[in-house]
PDB file of C-alpha atoms in Angstrom:
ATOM      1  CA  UNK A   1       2.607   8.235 -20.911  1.00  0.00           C
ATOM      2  CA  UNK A   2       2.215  12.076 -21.850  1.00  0.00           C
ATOM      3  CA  UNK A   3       1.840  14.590 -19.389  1.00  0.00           C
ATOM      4  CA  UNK A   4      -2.147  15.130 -20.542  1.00  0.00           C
ATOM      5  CA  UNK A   5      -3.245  11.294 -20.525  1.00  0.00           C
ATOM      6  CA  UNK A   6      -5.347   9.868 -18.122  1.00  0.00           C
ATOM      7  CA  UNK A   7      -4.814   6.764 -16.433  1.00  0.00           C
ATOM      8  CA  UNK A   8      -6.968   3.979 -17.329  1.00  0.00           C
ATOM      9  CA  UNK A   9      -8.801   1.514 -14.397  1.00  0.00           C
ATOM     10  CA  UNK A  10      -5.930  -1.099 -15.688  1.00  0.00           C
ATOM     11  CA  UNK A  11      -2.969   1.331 -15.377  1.00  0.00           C
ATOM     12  CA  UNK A  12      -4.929   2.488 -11.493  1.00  0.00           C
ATOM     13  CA  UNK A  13      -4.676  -1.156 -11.211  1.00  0.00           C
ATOM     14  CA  UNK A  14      -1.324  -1.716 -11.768  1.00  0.00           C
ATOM     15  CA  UNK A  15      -0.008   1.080  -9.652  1.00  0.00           C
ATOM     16  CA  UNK A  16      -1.825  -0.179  -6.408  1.00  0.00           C
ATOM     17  CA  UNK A  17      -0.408  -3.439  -6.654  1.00  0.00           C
ATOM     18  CA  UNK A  18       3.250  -1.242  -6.106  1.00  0.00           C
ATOM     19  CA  UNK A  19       1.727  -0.098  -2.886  1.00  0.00           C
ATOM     20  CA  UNK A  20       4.603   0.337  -0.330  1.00  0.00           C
ATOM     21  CA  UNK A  21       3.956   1.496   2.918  1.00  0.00           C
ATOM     22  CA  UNK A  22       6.262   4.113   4.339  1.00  0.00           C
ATOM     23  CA  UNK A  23       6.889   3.658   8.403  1.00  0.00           C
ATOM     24  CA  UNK A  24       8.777   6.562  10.357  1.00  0.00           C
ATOM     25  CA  UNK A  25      11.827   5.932  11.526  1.00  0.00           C
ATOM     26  CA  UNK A  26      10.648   7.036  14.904  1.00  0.00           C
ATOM     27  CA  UNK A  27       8.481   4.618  15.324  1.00  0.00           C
ATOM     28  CA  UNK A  28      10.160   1.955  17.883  1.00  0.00           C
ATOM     29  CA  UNK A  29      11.691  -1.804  16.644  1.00  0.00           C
ATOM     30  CA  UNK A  30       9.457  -3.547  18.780  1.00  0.00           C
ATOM     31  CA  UNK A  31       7.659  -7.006  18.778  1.00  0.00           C
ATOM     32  CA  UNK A  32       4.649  -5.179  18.618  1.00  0.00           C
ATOM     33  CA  UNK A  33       5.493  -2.566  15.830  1.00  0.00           C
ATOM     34  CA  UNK A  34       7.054  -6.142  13.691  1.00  0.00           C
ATOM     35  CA  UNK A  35       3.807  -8.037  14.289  1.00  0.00           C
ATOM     36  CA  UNK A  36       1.687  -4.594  12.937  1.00  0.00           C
ATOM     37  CA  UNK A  37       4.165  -4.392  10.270  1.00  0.00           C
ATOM     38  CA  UNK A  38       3.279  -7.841   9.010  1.00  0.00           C
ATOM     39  CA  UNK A  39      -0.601  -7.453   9.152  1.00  0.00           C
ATOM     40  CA  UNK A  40      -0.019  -4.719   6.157  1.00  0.00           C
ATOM     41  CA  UNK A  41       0.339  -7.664   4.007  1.00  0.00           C
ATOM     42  CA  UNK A  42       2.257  -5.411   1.859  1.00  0.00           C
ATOM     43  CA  UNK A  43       6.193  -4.081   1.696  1.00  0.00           C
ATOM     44  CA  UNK A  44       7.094  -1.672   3.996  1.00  0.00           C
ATOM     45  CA  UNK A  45      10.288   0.126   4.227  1.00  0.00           C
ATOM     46  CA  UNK A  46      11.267   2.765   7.233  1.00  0.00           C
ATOM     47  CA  UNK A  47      11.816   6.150   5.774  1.00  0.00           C
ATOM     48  CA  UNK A  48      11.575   9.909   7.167  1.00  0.00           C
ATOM     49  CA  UNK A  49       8.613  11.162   7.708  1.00  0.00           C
ATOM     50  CA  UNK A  50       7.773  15.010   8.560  1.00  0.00           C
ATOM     51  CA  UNK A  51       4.490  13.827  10.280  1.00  0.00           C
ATOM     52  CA  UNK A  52       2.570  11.075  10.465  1.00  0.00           C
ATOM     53  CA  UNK A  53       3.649   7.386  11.801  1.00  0.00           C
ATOM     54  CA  UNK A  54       2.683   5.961   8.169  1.00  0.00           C
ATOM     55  CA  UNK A  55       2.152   6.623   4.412  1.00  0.00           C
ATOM     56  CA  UNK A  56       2.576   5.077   1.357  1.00  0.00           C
ATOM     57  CA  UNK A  57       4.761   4.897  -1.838  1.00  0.00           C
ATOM     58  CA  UNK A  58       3.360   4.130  -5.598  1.00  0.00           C
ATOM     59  CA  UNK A  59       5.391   2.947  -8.417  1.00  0.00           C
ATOM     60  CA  UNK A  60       3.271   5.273 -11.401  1.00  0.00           C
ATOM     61  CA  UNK A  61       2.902   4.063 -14.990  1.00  0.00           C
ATOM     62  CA  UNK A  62       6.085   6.375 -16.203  1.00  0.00           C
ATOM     63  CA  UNK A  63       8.035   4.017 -13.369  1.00  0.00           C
ATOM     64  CA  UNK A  64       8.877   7.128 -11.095  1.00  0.00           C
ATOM     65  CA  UNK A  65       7.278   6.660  -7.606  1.00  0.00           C
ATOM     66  CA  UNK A  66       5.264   8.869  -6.007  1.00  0.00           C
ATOM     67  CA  UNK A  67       7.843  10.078  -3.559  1.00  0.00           C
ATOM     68  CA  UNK A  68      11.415  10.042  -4.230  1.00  0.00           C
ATOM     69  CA  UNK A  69      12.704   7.804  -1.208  1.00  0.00           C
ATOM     70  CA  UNK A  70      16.473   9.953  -0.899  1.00  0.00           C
ATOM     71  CA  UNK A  71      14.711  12.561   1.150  1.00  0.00           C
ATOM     72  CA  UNK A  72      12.122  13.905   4.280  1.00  0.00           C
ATOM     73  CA  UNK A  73       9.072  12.743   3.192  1.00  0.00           C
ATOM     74  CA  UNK A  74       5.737  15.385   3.369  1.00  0.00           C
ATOM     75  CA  UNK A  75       3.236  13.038   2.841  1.00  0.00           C
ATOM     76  CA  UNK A  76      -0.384  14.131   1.334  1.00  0.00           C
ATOM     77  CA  UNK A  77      -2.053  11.149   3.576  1.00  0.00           C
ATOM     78  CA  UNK A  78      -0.713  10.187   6.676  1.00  0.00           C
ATOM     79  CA  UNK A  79      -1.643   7.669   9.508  1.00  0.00           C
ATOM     80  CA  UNK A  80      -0.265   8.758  13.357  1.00  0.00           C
ATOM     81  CA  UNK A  81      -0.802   6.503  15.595  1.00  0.00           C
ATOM     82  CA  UNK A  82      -1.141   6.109  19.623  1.00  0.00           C
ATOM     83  CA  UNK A  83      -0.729   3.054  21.462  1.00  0.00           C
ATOM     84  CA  UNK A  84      -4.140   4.113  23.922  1.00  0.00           C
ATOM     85  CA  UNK A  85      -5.848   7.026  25.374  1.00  0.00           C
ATOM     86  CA  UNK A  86      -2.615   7.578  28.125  1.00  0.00           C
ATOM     87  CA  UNK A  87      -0.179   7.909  25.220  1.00  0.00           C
ATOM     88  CA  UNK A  88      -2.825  10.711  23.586  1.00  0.00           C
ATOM     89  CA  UNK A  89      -3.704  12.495  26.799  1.00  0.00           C
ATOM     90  CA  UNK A  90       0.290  12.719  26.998  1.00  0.00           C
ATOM     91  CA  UNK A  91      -0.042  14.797  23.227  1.00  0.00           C
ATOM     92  CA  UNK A  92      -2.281  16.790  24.248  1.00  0.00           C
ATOM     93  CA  UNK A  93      -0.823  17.954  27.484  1.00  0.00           C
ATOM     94  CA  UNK A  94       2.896  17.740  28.575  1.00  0.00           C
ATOM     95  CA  UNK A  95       3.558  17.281  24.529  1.00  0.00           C
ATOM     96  CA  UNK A  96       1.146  19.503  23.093  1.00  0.00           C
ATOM     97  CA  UNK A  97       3.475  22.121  21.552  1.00  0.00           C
ATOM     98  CA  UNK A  98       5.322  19.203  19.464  1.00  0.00           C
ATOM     99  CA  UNK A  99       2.078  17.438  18.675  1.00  0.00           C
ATOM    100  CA  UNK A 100       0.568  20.743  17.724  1.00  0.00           C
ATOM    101  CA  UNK A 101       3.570  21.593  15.079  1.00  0.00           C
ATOM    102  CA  UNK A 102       3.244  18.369  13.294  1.00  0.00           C
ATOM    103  CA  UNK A 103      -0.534  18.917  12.720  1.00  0.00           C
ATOM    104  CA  UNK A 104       0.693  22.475  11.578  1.00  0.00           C
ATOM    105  CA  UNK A 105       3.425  20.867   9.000  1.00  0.00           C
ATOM    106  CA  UNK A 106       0.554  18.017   7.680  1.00  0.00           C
ATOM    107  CA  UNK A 107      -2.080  21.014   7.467  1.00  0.00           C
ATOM    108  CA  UNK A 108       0.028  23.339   5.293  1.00  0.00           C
ATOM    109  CA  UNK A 109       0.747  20.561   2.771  1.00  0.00           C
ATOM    110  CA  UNK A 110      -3.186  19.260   2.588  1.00  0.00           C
ATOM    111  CA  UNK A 111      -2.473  16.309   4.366  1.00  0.00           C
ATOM    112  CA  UNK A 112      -5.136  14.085   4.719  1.00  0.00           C
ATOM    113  CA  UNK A 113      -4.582  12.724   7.831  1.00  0.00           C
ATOM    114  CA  UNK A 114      -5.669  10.034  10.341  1.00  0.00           C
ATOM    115  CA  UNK A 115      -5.148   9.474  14.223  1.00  0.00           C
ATOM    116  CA  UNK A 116      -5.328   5.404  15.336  1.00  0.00           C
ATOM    117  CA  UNK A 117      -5.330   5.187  18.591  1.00  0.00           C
ATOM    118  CA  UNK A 118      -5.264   1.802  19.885  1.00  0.00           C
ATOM    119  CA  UNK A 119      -7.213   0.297  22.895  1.00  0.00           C
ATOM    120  CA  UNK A 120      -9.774   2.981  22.717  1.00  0.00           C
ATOM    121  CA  UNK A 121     -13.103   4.416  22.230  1.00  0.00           C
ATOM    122  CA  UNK A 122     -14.785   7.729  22.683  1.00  0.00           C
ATOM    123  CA  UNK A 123     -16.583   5.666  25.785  1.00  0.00           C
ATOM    124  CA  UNK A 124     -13.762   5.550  27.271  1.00  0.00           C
ATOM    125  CA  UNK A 125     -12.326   8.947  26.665  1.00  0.00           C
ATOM    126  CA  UNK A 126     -15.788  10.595  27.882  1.00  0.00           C
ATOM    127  CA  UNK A 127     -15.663   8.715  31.009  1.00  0.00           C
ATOM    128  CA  UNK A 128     -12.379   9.245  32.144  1.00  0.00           C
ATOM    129  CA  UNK A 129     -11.390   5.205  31.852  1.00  0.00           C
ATOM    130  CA  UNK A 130      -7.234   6.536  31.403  1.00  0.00           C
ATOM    131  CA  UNK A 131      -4.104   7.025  33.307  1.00  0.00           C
ATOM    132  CA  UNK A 132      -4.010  11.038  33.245  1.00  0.00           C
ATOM    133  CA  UNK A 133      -5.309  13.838  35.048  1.00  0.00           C
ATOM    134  CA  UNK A 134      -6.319  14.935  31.839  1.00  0.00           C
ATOM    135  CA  UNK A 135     -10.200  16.318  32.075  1.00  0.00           C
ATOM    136  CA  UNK A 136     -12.536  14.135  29.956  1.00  0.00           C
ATOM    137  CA  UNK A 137     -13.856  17.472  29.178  1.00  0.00           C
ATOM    138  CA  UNK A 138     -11.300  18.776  28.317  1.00  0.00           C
ATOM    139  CA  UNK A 139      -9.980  15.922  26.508  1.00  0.00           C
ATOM    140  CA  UNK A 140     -12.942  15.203  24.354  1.00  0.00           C
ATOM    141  CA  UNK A 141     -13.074  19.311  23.363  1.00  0.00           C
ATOM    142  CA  UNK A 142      -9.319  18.957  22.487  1.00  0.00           C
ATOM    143  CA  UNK A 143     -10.208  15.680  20.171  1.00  0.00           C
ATOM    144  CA  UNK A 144     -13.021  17.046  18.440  1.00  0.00           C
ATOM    145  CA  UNK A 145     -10.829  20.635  18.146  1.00  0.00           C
ATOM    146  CA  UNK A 146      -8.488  19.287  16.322  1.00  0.00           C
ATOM    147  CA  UNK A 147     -10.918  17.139  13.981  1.00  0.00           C
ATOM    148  CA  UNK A 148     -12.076  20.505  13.062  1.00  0.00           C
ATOM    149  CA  UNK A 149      -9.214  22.365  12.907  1.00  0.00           C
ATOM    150  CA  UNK A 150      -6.309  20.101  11.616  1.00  0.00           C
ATOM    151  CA  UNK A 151      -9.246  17.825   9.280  1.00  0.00           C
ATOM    152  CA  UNK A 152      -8.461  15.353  11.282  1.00  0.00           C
ATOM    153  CA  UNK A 153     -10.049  11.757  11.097  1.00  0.00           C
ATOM    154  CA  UNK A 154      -9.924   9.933  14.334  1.00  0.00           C
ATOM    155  CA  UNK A 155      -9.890   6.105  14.128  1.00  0.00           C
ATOM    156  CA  UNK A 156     -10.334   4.067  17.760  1.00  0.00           C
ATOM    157  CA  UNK A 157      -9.577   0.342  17.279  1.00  0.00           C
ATOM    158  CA  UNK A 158      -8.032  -3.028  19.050  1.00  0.00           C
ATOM    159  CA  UNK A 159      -4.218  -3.032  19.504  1.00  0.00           C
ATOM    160  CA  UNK A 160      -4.614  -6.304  16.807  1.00  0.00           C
ATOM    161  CA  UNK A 161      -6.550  -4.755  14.083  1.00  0.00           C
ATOM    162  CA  UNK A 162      -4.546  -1.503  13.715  1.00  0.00           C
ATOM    163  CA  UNK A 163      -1.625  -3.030  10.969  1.00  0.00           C
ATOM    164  CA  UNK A 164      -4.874  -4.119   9.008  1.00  0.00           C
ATOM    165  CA  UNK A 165      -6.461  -0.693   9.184  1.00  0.00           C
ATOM    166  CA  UNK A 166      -3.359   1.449   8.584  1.00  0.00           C
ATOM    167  CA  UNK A 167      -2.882  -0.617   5.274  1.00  0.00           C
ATOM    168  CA  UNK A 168      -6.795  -0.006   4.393  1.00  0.00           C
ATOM    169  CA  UNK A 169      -6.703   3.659   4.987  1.00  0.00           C
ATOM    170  CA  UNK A 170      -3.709   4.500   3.037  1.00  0.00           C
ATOM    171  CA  UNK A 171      -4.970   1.812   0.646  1.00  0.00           C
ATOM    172  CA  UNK A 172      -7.863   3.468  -0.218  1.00  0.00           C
ATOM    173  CA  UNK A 173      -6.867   7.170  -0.278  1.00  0.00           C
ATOM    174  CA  UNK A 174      -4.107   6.163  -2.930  1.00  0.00           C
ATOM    175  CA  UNK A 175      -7.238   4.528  -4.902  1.00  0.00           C
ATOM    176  CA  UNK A 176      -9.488   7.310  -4.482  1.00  0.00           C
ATOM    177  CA  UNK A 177      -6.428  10.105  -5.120  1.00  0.00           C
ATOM    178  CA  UNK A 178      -6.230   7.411  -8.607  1.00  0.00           C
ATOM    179  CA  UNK A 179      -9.691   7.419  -9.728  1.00  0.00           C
ATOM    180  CA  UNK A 180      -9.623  11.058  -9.523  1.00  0.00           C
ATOM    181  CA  UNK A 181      -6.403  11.673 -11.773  1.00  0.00           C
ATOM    182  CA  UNK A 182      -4.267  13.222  -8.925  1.00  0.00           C
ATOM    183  CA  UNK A 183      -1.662  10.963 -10.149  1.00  0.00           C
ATOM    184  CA  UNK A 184      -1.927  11.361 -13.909  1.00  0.00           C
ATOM    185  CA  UNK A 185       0.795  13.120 -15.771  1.00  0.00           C
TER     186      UNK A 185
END
């Protein structure tokens, strides 16, 4: 392939079915995390990320991948993920510093980026339905800050549904990120 060609829908074709997704190696060894891990239905391999829980990898037509799997990876999509509306609250209080700097680091690269959290909805977040002394005010106002600020999509879902949706997410950014060349050359 030349640096000025343009992938076909075949070749865009051929490079999702390489899809790998990338899983931090913070993220815990748990039963959980395995049975998530499975529900990707696709290879997944624990590498460093610089934020973000998960990304992905593509094998591209010239048979270099997308990132280069000996070093930190910056991803340009990312999925973070919370376990429920305590484990967020936590972010945005005691952690928020931490939590804040990885937004930072994903912003500065235009990272398109994602927050799961599990065993939630905005329901619950309004009304308080969490284990923190958290404000729902104040909690709701720090959610929809950071949508704004950080382009942050937020993505409330069942503890059992979340491997599936991390896999469609990154699925379909690397798709759309293909149909509109950002991969060619």
């Amino acid at each position: 392939m030349n640096c000025h060609s343009k992938m076909n829908i075949f070749e865009q074709k051929e490079v999702l079915k390489t899809i790998e997704i990338l899983v931090d190696t913070r993220e815990q060894d748990t039963e959980k995390s395995r049975k998530r891990y499975e529900e990707f239905g696709v290879p997944y391999t624990k590498k460093t990320l610089s934020y973000g829980d998960y990304t992905y990898n593509l094998i591209l037509p010239n048979g270099t991948k997308l990132y280069d799997n000996s070093e930190t990876i910056s991803p340009i999509c990312a999925v973070e993920r919370k376990m429920n509306l305590d484990e967020l609250a936590g972010c945005f209080t005691r952690s928020r510093q931490r939590f804040q700097r990885e937004f930072e680091r994903a912003l500065d690269n235009h990272c398109r980026i994602y927050l799961l959290c599990e065993n939630s909805n905005w329901e619950n977040l309004l009304n308080g339905k969490y284990r923190s002394k958290f404000h729902p005010k104040a909690f709701a106002a720090s959610t929809i800050a950071w949508m704004i600020r950080y382009n942050l999509n937020v993505i409330f879902c069942k503890e059992e549904t979340s491997g599936k949706l991390i896999k469609e997410v990154l699925y379909r950014d690397a798709k759309e990120r293909l149909e509109r060349g950002e991969f060619d050359g």
